[in-house]
Amino acid sequence: MINFEIKNLKEYHENYSESVENPEVFWATIAKENFTWKRPWTQVLDWDFSIPNVSWFKGAQLNITENCIDRHLIINGNKTAILFEPNNPNDPSEAISYKELHKRVNQFANVLKSKGIQKGDRVCIYLPMIPELAISVLACARIGAIHSVVFAGFSASALSTRINDCDCKMVITSDGGFRGAKTINLKSIVDSALMDCNGIESVLVAKRIHSDITMVRGRDFWLEPLLEKASDECEATVMDAEDPLFILYTSGSTGQPKGMVHTTAGYMVYAAYTFKNIFQYQPKDVYWCTADIGWITGHSYIVYGPLLNGATTLMFEGVPSYPDYGRFWSIVEKHKVSQFYTAPTAIRALAKEGLDAVTPYDLSSLKILGTVGEPINEEAWHWYNDHIGKNKCPIVDTWWQTETGGIMISPIPNSFEGKPAFATLPFMGIQPALMDENGNEIKGNSVEGRLCIKFPWPSMARTIWGNHQRYKETYFSAYDQKYFTGDGALRDENGHYRITGRVDDVIIVSGHNLGTAPIEDAINEHPNVAESAIVGYPHAIKGSALYGFVTLKNSHDLTDTLKTEINELISKQIGPIAKLDKIQFTSGLPKTRSGKIMRRILRKIASQDTSNLGDISTLLNPEVVDTIMKNSF
Ligand code: WT7
């Protein structure tokens, strides 16, 4: 299997140079040696960022599930592929071997076919973190259906938007899900979402919480009886390298969420290769990523990356605080987890609970720790390093995005040291550039700018579903011939990168990427709201929290319930993750003469950093700034 280990900084630099000097040779060698192809490629890379067009391994044919499952059967058939740890610690965990996974994916794929799903059809998956989620993802890939997983914390309205945007034919869901002490009735959320969706022909329902639900005759089907009847043999559909594998929605600074399209071969090669080298997976290791499969982290580093490497990947249904704050560590002890990958917000929340929740557990199985989703502050990094890694586990602070498909900047354990708050050095083949405000690349070290990538890498998203123009405008128009990430970064004296955060109107709350526009749209639906502006401000646990400035049509109606109503609207339109932490009613919002809300000023007020507001004299209504400041929290 993929075995490319970098032992020291010198080897890193040698390999990195090779990967950027001869990218086609570099990636072709990895692709050839480590995967099963049905037909080889005729061209490794074809690209033009001005269209933009990128294709990798053109002409090749394959099926990713044969690489994730079938090829491991001979030697590793009895090895655990997915280790499921349920929400309730008293329920048994479930070990699904590669052999069993093969059967279950094939049965599921046959059920999809029996409901008329064909290659290229879109299937929406709205499931909690239960094995059926990973299995349904793989079942789609088995027959070439394009999966669009929607995080099960999203509301009915957010779900219907995503179903309609890519014309899904089917939804896969469950009666409900367990999350800590709560149960969530997913099927009823699907039912209300589907009132706005005309294209859905069938809904498959897994049984998880055994609740009473309504089944629509002819549309809704219980999954279990269909699976029981289905054959466990299903030939893998032959896919072209650039056939879409999945769509995954991510927020933008404006407008509707963007359906990022990832294709088959390049995604496979990059997800597998980064997994192996960044987490240094060894055959007997148990790897655990705590993300939800509803996010890209779960796609690449719970499902595809680990399975492509024949790894044992742990899937946890619950939350870190249930039944108490020791749950993560009890799972590490129980399953002897070797690699543990989580988000800074989880680390901060657990650190806050103190060491009593950590010390009872034996964490000696841990070898490598990872973080992802937002910058990790030094304090959280040190707590993780001292108390979880016991100063013996390298920490990989991995910077990447839904759009990049795989980890882009990260330490490589045992080859060079991580540094608190630094994602450090680019991975093989990744060519970062820092840009100044005039569109010029800032060369050299000890500099700061906007982070771009200059050259294609295999797992980059190829387009936005149904809107290639928006893909071009969002990622390839700010800087000529470069992919713009939306992040700011600095490069220190040693060439190590520190991500400083978003430079657009995307706010990362508890590691979740939230666009301000859809939240403002939700608030503005309230009959008494005239206008609103959302900004982020620093929060000890969440990283950033949401502060809403809201003007009312009729301020006499200012009641205590108004704030609750606003948050309920947000919950309904997007989901509870987007609720505001603070709401300030104000008589006006600071605007430029062209009518644009000056978020920069609001951001400073929300962050209580008002010593230098910059020049406000050019505002249309400078007087409003004082009023807002006086009434802010
Ligand atoms: C944005 C992408 C990639 C999986 C999870 C998030 C921020 C991500 C880091 C990190 C600093 C980070 C960036 C990025 N981000 N990882 N290690 N250090 N910032 O995926 O929802 O597409 O969000 O998350 O701002 O642009 P996403």
XYZ file of C-alpha atoms and ligand atoms in Angstrom:
660
model
C 0.000 0.000 0.000
C 0.805 3.643 -0.184
C 3.987 3.944 1.715
C 5.806 7.123 1.392
C 7.430 8.224 4.564
C 9.360 11.358 5.091
C 11.856 10.982 7.917
C 13.269 14.470 8.318
C 13.067 18.025 7.077
C 15.706 17.384 4.417
C 13.660 14.552 2.957
C 10.571 16.715 3.100
C 12.279 19.403 1.034
C 13.692 16.889 -1.455
C 10.319 15.266 -1.996
C 8.470 18.546 -2.041
C 10.802 19.969 -4.694
C 10.303 16.916 -6.823
C 6.524 17.156 -6.438
C 6.384 20.732 -7.668
C 9.080 20.459 -10.320
C 7.609 17.359 -11.921
C 4.036 17.203 -10.663
C 2.832 14.909 -13.407
C 5.546 12.331 -12.830
C 5.076 12.639 -9.080
C 1.312 12.044 -9.046
C 1.363 9.473 -11.838
C 3.834 7.349 -9.877
C 1.649 7.420 -6.786
C -1.501 6.757 -8.785
C 0.025 3.835 -10.648
C 1.604 2.084 -7.703
C -1.190 2.304 -5.191
C -4.564 1.857 -6.841
C -6.592 -0.486 -9.004
C -7.457 0.947 -12.403
C -9.700 -0.552 -15.031
C -7.953 1.434 -17.715
C -4.855 3.667 -17.447
C -4.904 7.394 -18.184
C -3.768 8.951 -21.404
C -2.912 12.331 -19.887
C -1.937 12.986 -16.257
C -2.943 16.633 -16.078
C -4.749 19.065 -18.311
C -5.422 22.501 -16.882
C -6.159 26.128 -17.489
C -7.105 28.317 -14.520
C -8.458 31.030 -16.811
C -11.438 28.924 -17.980
C -11.107 27.362 -15.308
C -10.645 23.741 -16.294
C -8.716 21.054 -14.457
C -8.600 17.342 -15.200
C -6.374 14.701 -13.736
C -5.764 11.183 -15.068
C -7.815 11.813 -18.188
C -8.903 8.674 -19.991
C -8.524 6.458 -16.922
C -11.362 4.287 -15.678
C -11.942 2.965 -12.194
C -14.396 2.601 -9.375
C -13.397 4.115 -6.051
C -15.251 1.470 -4.013
C -13.121 -1.306 -5.519
C -10.163 0.650 -4.198
C -11.832 1.238 -0.818
C -13.134 -2.295 -0.316
C -12.720 -5.096 -2.868
C -8.960 -5.016 -3.162
C -8.539 -5.401 0.616
C -10.655 -8.548 0.786
C -7.985 -11.150 0.063
C -5.553 -10.171 2.789
C -7.657 -7.993 5.051
C -11.182 -9.329 4.621
C -11.595 -9.940 8.335
C -9.987 -6.697 9.422
C -12.355 -4.119 10.899
C -13.088 -1.427 8.352
C -15.627 0.610 10.324
C -15.740 0.587 14.094
C -19.034 2.082 15.208
C -19.309 3.572 18.695
C -22.925 4.406 19.549
C -24.199 7.467 21.376
C -25.076 5.468 24.469
C -21.901 4.058 26.059
C -23.894 1.099 27.404
C -24.870 -0.052 23.931
C -22.390 -2.371 22.224
C -20.010 -1.017 19.644
C -20.068 -2.666 16.235
C -17.083 -3.813 14.202
C -17.779 -4.061 10.476
C -15.090 -6.048 8.659
C -14.036 -5.308 5.100
C -15.838 -8.482 4.044
C -19.051 -7.397 5.707
C -18.721 -3.862 4.409
C -18.428 -5.312 0.909
C -21.684 -7.199 1.375
C -23.577 -4.321 2.915
C -22.436 -1.783 0.323
C -23.403 -4.141 -2.492
C -26.830 -4.838 -0.989
C -27.409 -1.134 -0.542
C -26.251 -0.436 -4.090
C -28.742 -3.009 -5.380
C -31.529 -1.322 -3.406
C -30.599 2.007 -5.017
C -30.774 0.374 -8.437
C -34.116 -1.240 -7.652
C -35.487 2.248 -6.950
C -34.338 3.467 -10.341
C -31.092 5.190 -9.379
C -28.586 5.221 -12.212
C -25.101 6.495 -12.864
C -25.038 10.283 -12.657
C -28.274 10.609 -10.625
C -28.032 12.697 -7.460
C -28.903 11.113 -4.141
C -29.300 13.214 -1.016
C -28.131 11.564 2.212
C -29.511 13.032 5.430
C -28.489 10.633 8.178
C -27.025 10.702 11.662
C -23.567 9.229 12.302
C -24.605 5.583 12.007
C -22.981 2.930 9.775
C -25.730 3.372 7.143
C -24.289 6.821 6.448
C -20.874 5.532 5.382
C -22.471 2.556 3.646
C -24.912 4.670 1.638
C -22.089 6.988 0.534
C -20.150 3.969 -0.737
C -23.267 2.401 -2.279
C -23.789 5.534 -4.379
C -20.149 5.457 -5.460
C -20.507 1.762 -6.310
C -23.081 2.517 -9.008
C -21.829 5.949 -10.010
C -24.666 7.892 -8.382
C -23.512 11.280 -7.112
C -23.970 11.567 -3.358
C -24.861 14.844 -1.742
C -24.597 14.418 2.010
C -26.401 17.092 4.008
C -25.345 17.417 7.668
C -28.251 16.188 9.787
C -28.164 19.351 11.913
C -29.471 21.423 8.995
C -33.116 22.507 8.987
C -35.882 21.433 6.596
C -35.503 24.631 4.642
C -31.723 24.253 4.264
C -32.283 20.642 3.241
C -34.843 21.449 0.558
C -32.589 24.157 -0.900
C -29.793 21.608 -1.251
C -32.082 18.891 -2.646
C -33.470 21.232 -5.284
C -30.174 22.846 -6.226
C -28.819 19.596 -7.644
C -32.154 17.922 -8.509
C -31.832 14.918 -6.235
C -34.016 11.940 -7.099
C -33.834 10.220 -3.758
C -33.331 10.984 -0.086
C -31.773 8.494 2.312
C -32.631 9.225 5.939
C -33.597 7.566 9.215
C -36.550 7.820 11.556
C -34.266 9.865 13.758
C -30.955 10.087 15.526
C -29.445 10.193 19.006
C -27.214 13.088 19.965
C -26.278 13.068 23.629
C -29.432 13.190 25.718
C -31.500 14.363 22.761
C -33.288 12.511 20.006
C -33.798 14.229 16.691
C -36.721 13.368 14.448
C -35.033 13.431 11.095
C -37.850 11.890 9.072
C -40.270 14.644 10.010
C -37.672 17.222 8.946
C -37.378 15.399 5.606
C -41.170 15.358 5.282
C -41.414 19.101 5.646
C -38.424 19.680 3.340
C -40.059 17.552 0.660
C -43.130 19.773 0.580
C -40.894 22.089 -1.441
C -39.171 19.454 -3.588
C -40.794 18.025 -6.693
C -37.984 15.857 -7.970
C -37.799 13.288 -5.172
C -39.125 9.918 -6.300
C -38.248 7.853 -3.258
C -37.146 8.113 0.351
C -35.269 5.275 2.047
C -35.635 5.223 5.814
C -33.256 3.472 8.207
C -34.568 2.573 11.642
C -32.555 4.048 14.477
C -34.714 5.513 17.243
C -37.844 3.405 16.678
C -40.137 6.401 16.768
C -43.539 6.678 15.178
C -43.165 8.314 11.820
C -45.381 8.905 8.823
C -44.556 6.948 5.682
C -45.891 8.264 2.395
C -47.176 5.313 0.374
C -45.278 4.753 -2.856
C -42.575 7.251 -1.890
C -41.155 6.160 1.470
C -39.609 2.743 2.126
C -38.070 1.170 5.192
C -34.512 0.269 4.350
C -34.086 -2.973 6.306
C -36.589 -5.165 4.430
C -35.224 -3.943 1.094
C -31.659 -4.720 2.138
C -32.649 -8.173 3.348
C -34.039 -9.052 -0.047
C -31.168 -7.539 -2.030
C -28.301 -9.539 -3.486
C -24.912 -8.935 -1.888
C -23.177 -8.938 -5.237
C -23.161 -5.725 -7.228
C -20.647 -5.116 -9.939
C -18.904 -1.781 -9.606
C -19.899 0.678 -12.318
C -17.010 1.770 -14.508
C -16.321 5.454 -13.931
C -14.227 7.880 -15.901
C -11.537 9.653 -13.904
C -13.405 12.952 -14.119
C -16.928 11.633 -13.488
C -18.416 13.401 -10.456
C -18.137 11.386 -7.242
C -20.008 13.742 -4.952
C -21.431 17.173 -4.333
C -20.953 18.850 -0.973
C -22.424 22.217 -0.092
C -20.423 24.956 1.561
C -21.357 28.518 2.496
C -20.253 31.454 0.456
C -20.011 35.083 1.489
C -23.077 35.828 -0.604
C -25.994 33.940 -2.015
C -27.028 30.321 -1.722
C -24.643 27.591 -0.587
C -22.300 26.346 -3.267
C -22.495 22.716 -4.371
C -18.818 21.860 -4.717
C -18.308 19.056 -7.216
C -15.549 16.527 -6.585
C -14.574 14.011 -9.225
C -13.347 10.460 -8.947
C -9.692 9.707 -9.650
C -7.874 12.815 -8.462
C -9.910 12.959 -5.278
C -9.167 9.304 -4.591
C -5.421 9.648 -5.086
C -5.075 12.773 -2.979
C -7.388 11.698 -0.114
C -5.575 8.370 0.203
C -2.079 9.776 -0.049
C -2.581 12.614 2.437
C -4.272 10.250 4.908
C -1.363 7.834 4.823
C 1.364 10.412 5.207
C -0.169 12.941 7.533
C -1.656 10.418 9.957
C 1.134 7.865 9.369
C -1.348 5.042 9.522
C 0.124 1.618 10.361
C -1.728 -1.681 9.781
C -2.841 -2.312 13.371
C -3.817 1.260 14.204
C -7.327 2.414 15.048
C -7.874 5.839 13.540
C -10.559 8.210 14.794
C -11.780 11.450 13.291
C -14.565 13.039 15.356
C -16.076 15.061 12.509
C -19.478 14.341 11.018
C -19.577 12.720 7.570
C -21.840 15.646 6.633
C -18.684 17.768 6.293
C -15.720 17.337 3.945
C -13.535 16.190 6.853
C -15.806 13.188 7.246
C -15.884 12.449 3.515
C -12.112 12.500 3.074
C -10.870 11.394 6.492
C -13.564 9.139 7.941
C -14.721 7.367 4.805
C -12.547 7.579 1.695
C -8.982 8.252 2.908
C -8.946 5.580 5.637
C -10.763 2.901 3.623
C -8.531 3.472 0.593
C -5.649 2.610 2.920
C -7.346 -0.469 4.357
C -7.500 1.230 7.745
C -9.831 0.778 10.699
C -11.853 3.980 10.943
C -13.916 4.758 14.018
C -17.315 6.379 13.626
C -18.837 8.002 16.716
C -22.539 8.728 16.840
C -22.577 11.012 19.871
C -21.186 14.231 21.275
C -18.112 14.947 23.439
C -20.204 15.928 26.479
C -22.382 12.841 26.811
C -22.769 11.165 29.201
C -19.972 13.402 30.505
C -16.942 15.337 29.291
C -14.736 12.271 29.510
C -16.481 10.535 26.611
C -13.829 11.161 23.949
C -11.088 9.905 26.243
C -13.080 6.874 27.319
C -13.475 5.962 23.646
C -9.742 6.439 23.033
C -9.062 4.057 25.922
C -11.761 1.546 24.963
C -10.691 1.181 21.340
C -6.978 1.939 21.795
C -7.158 4.784 19.305
C -3.802 5.609 17.668
C -4.649 8.706 15.626
C -7.154 11.229 16.932
C -8.391 14.085 14.719
C -10.736 16.785 16.029
C -11.572 20.508 15.926
C -10.059 23.308 18.042
C -13.529 24.193 19.355
C -13.885 20.688 20.833
C -10.445 20.937 22.411
C -11.309 24.276 24.018
C -14.648 23.015 25.291
C -12.996 19.946 26.833
C -10.065 21.892 28.279
C -12.534 24.131 30.061
C -13.914 21.133 31.961
C -10.577 20.552 33.624
C -8.331 17.534 33.945
C -10.689 15.476 36.093
C -12.419 14.428 32.898
C -9.113 13.345 31.328
C -6.893 11.747 33.980
C -9.057 8.654 34.660
C -8.353 7.385 31.141
C -5.410 5.566 29.652
C -4.433 7.511 26.543
C -1.156 5.686 25.951
C -2.360 4.234 22.631
C -2.290 7.686 21.023
C 0.480 8.344 18.510
C -0.677 11.337 16.477
C -3.128 14.150 17.181
C -4.781 16.307 14.562
C -6.844 19.479 14.400
C -8.880 21.036 11.624
C -11.497 23.631 10.852
C -10.149 26.898 12.205
C -6.935 28.335 13.566
C -5.960 26.660 16.842
C -4.906 29.129 19.509
C -1.650 28.490 21.364
C -3.336 27.757 24.696
C -5.541 25.036 23.221
C -2.566 23.629 21.283
C -0.525 23.331 24.489
C -3.376 21.769 26.439
C -3.833 19.183 23.678
C -0.106 18.528 23.519
C 0.445 18.312 27.294
C -2.663 16.545 28.527
C -3.834 14.427 25.614
C -0.601 13.753 23.734
C 1.496 13.767 26.956
C 4.167 15.570 24.961
C 4.886 12.504 22.879
C 2.381 12.806 20.042
C 3.068 15.098 17.099
C 0.147 17.463 16.439
C -0.917 17.960 12.850
C -2.695 21.301 12.445
C -4.229 20.643 9.043
C -5.383 23.551 6.896
C -7.739 22.792 4.021
C -11.272 23.434 2.745
C -14.366 21.751 1.333
C -13.121 23.019 -2.021
C -9.649 21.516 -1.707
C -10.902 17.972 -1.037
C -7.854 17.093 1.044
C -5.313 18.537 3.482
C -3.178 21.261 1.883
C -0.879 22.622 4.594
C 0.118 20.487 7.569
C 3.052 19.201 9.546
C 4.223 15.735 8.551
C 4.791 13.861 11.812
C 8.304 12.700 12.625
C 9.820 14.714 9.826
C 9.534 18.202 11.230
C 8.029 19.717 14.334
C 4.651 21.361 14.506
C 4.524 24.834 15.974
C 1.531 26.121 17.951
C -0.956 27.971 15.723
C 0.984 27.154 12.545
C -0.262 24.791 9.859
C 3.443 24.835 8.868
C 4.432 23.607 5.380
C 2.588 22.774 2.180
C 1.908 19.137 1.443
C 3.427 17.466 -1.625
C 2.414 19.186 -4.839
C 0.775 22.178 -3.140
C 2.113 25.548 -4.255
C 0.860 28.347 -1.982
C 1.288 32.020 -2.785
C 0.642 35.087 -0.623
C -0.827 38.007 -2.535
C -0.913 41.713 -1.802
C -3.826 44.077 -2.351
C -2.614 44.985 -5.824
C -2.660 41.424 -7.020
C 1.074 40.855 -6.806
C 2.661 37.834 -5.241
C 4.594 38.579 -2.059
C 7.802 36.604 -2.239
C 10.234 35.805 0.554
C 9.697 35.068 4.228
C 8.296 37.000 7.199
C 5.406 38.309 5.111
C 1.617 38.311 5.290
C -1.055 38.312 2.584
C -3.996 36.565 1.018
C -3.557 32.867 0.500
C -3.756 31.500 -3.040
C -2.681 28.260 -4.683
C -0.776 28.585 -7.948
C -0.971 25.121 -9.422
C -3.673 22.428 -9.586
C -3.665 19.500 -7.176
C -5.566 16.259 -7.785
C -8.464 16.703 -5.341
C -9.506 20.265 -6.071
C -13.240 20.798 -6.669
C -13.841 21.053 -10.405
C -16.884 23.312 -10.433
C -19.950 24.493 -8.534
C -22.915 22.316 -9.457
C -24.927 24.083 -12.156
C -22.927 27.286 -11.988
C -19.450 27.184 -13.469
C -19.483 30.957 -13.798
C -19.834 31.344 -10.036
C -16.953 28.899 -9.567
C -14.809 31.065 -11.785
C -15.842 34.310 -10.086
C -15.449 33.010 -6.538
C -12.117 31.237 -6.837
C -10.290 32.288 -9.990
C -11.102 35.941 -10.548
C -9.554 37.742 -7.580
C -6.024 36.869 -8.738
C -4.961 36.015 -12.242
C -4.250 32.313 -12.805
C -4.584 31.478 -9.127
C -7.057 29.691 -6.878
C -8.044 32.126 -4.114
C -8.824 30.450 -0.789
C -10.632 33.294 1.015
C -8.110 33.042 3.869
C -5.346 35.330 5.012
C -2.012 33.844 6.054
C 1.484 34.754 7.116
C 4.736 33.033 6.269
C 7.332 33.193 9.037
C 11.103 33.416 8.783
C 11.321 29.650 8.124
C 8.658 29.596 5.438
C 6.023 28.126 7.765
C 2.436 29.217 7.238
C 0.069 30.497 9.871
C -3.532 30.882 8.745
C -4.879 34.135 10.133
C -8.535 33.601 9.198
C -11.132 34.471 6.595
C -10.799 37.704 4.690
C -14.370 37.520 3.349
C -17.811 37.436 4.961
C -17.590 33.797 5.943
C -17.514 33.255 9.714
C -16.219 30.037 11.239
C -18.275 29.194 14.321
C -17.210 26.085 16.220
C -15.472 24.945 13.061
C -18.634 25.384 10.965
C -18.360 27.566 7.953
C -21.255 30.054 7.950
C -21.989 32.683 5.330
C -23.488 35.918 6.618
C -25.891 36.420 3.712
C -28.216 33.447 4.337
C -28.418 34.331 8.046
C -29.285 37.930 7.265
C -31.884 36.723 4.763
C -33.464 34.581 7.491
C -33.596 37.481 9.970
C -34.996 39.847 7.389
C -37.971 37.551 6.953
C -39.241 38.680 10.346
C -42.134 41.081 9.686
C -40.691 43.711 12.015
C -37.087 43.584 10.798
C -35.972 46.280 8.383
C -32.346 45.341 7.961
C -29.597 43.338 9.586
C -25.866 42.757 9.519
C -24.050 39.805 11.012
C -20.404 39.861 12.022
C -18.130 37.507 13.919
C -16.386 38.289 17.207
C -13.838 36.278 19.212
C -15.314 33.633 21.497
C -13.366 31.547 24.011
C -14.840 28.185 23.018
C -16.380 28.636 19.586
C -13.444 30.535 18.086
C -15.851 33.022 16.580
C -19.426 33.752 17.608
C -22.179 35.623 15.783
C -23.215 39.182 16.606
C -26.288 40.548 14.859
C -27.066 44.251 14.408
C -30.732 44.591 13.589
C -32.849 47.589 12.664
C -36.617 47.384 13.122
C -39.461 48.709 11.050
C -41.282 49.727 14.176
C -39.164 50.140 17.288
C -42.274 50.416 19.480
C -42.644 46.691 18.972
C -39.353 46.018 20.667
C -40.170 43.129 22.941
C -38.125 40.493 24.713
C -39.589 37.813 22.535
C -38.241 39.441 19.395
C -34.749 38.071 19.944
C -36.138 34.585 20.471
C -38.242 34.904 17.346
C -35.202 35.953 15.325
C -33.202 32.972 16.512
C -36.124 30.665 15.816
C -36.266 31.948 12.255
C -32.552 31.295 11.813
C -32.949 27.817 13.268
C -35.752 27.104 10.864
C -34.049 28.504 7.770
C -30.544 27.205 8.373
C -30.200 25.238 11.585
C -29.388 25.802 15.261
C -25.659 26.139 14.476
C -26.330 29.545 12.926
C -28.197 31.076 15.905
C -26.882 34.461 17.055
C -25.017 34.782 20.342
C -25.765 38.481 20.636
C -28.452 40.634 19.078
C -28.347 44.409 19.250
C -31.294 46.457 18.029
C -30.186 49.718 16.547
C -31.709 52.668 14.802
C -29.365 52.410 11.821
C -26.355 50.620 10.338
C -23.172 52.410 9.240
C -23.204 52.720 5.453
C -20.991 53.970 2.694
C -22.352 56.587 0.356
C -23.125 53.860 -2.133
C -25.292 52.171 0.499
C -22.981 49.292 1.449
C -22.993 48.279 5.106
C -19.555 48.881 6.624
C -19.037 45.526 8.285
C -15.466 46.414 9.147
C -16.762 48.916 11.722
C -19.395 46.559 13.080
C -16.770 43.837 13.415
C -14.658 46.152 15.561
C -17.579 47.144 17.755
C -18.625 43.526 18.245
C -15.037 42.613 19.144
C -14.852 45.534 21.610
C -11.874 46.829 19.709
C -13.003 50.396 19.112
C -9.786 52.308 19.801
C -9.125 52.683 16.087
C -12.206 52.576 13.905
C -10.417 54.046 10.909
C -11.850 56.878 8.885
C -15.591 57.048 9.398
C -16.056 60.537 8.005
C -16.867 59.198 4.556
C -19.879 57.346 5.905
C -23.355 58.348 4.913
C -24.393 58.347 8.568
C -21.296 58.637 10.837
C -23.439 59.619 13.842
C -24.903 56.128 14.022
C -21.535 54.654 14.977
C -21.544 56.383 18.371
C -25.043 55.208 19.179
C -24.198 51.644 18.263
C -21.041 51.761 20.370
C -22.896 53.092 23.411
C -25.463 50.323 23.254
C -23.141 47.447 22.386
C -22.442 44.580 24.760
C -12.107 27.079 6.136
C -12.683 25.945 5.335
C -11.408 21.438 5.868
C -12.260 20.874 6.803
C -13.065 21.708 7.709
C -13.486 23.044 7.261
C -10.711 27.293 7.995
C -9.770 24.972 8.163
C -7.954 25.320 9.324
C -6.739 25.310 10.071
C -6.904 27.641 10.248
C -8.600 26.559 9.106
C -10.216 28.197 6.883
C -10.784 27.551 5.640
N -9.711 26.305 8.395
N -8.710 24.369 8.727
N -6.079 24.177 10.341
N -6.253 26.504 10.510
N -8.075 27.714 9.574
O -13.854 23.074 5.918
O -16.015 24.283 6.070
O -14.720 24.240 3.917
O -13.918 25.582 5.884
O -11.865 26.636 7.476
O -10.746 29.479 7.069
O -10.911 28.431 4.567
P -14.691 24.293 5.392
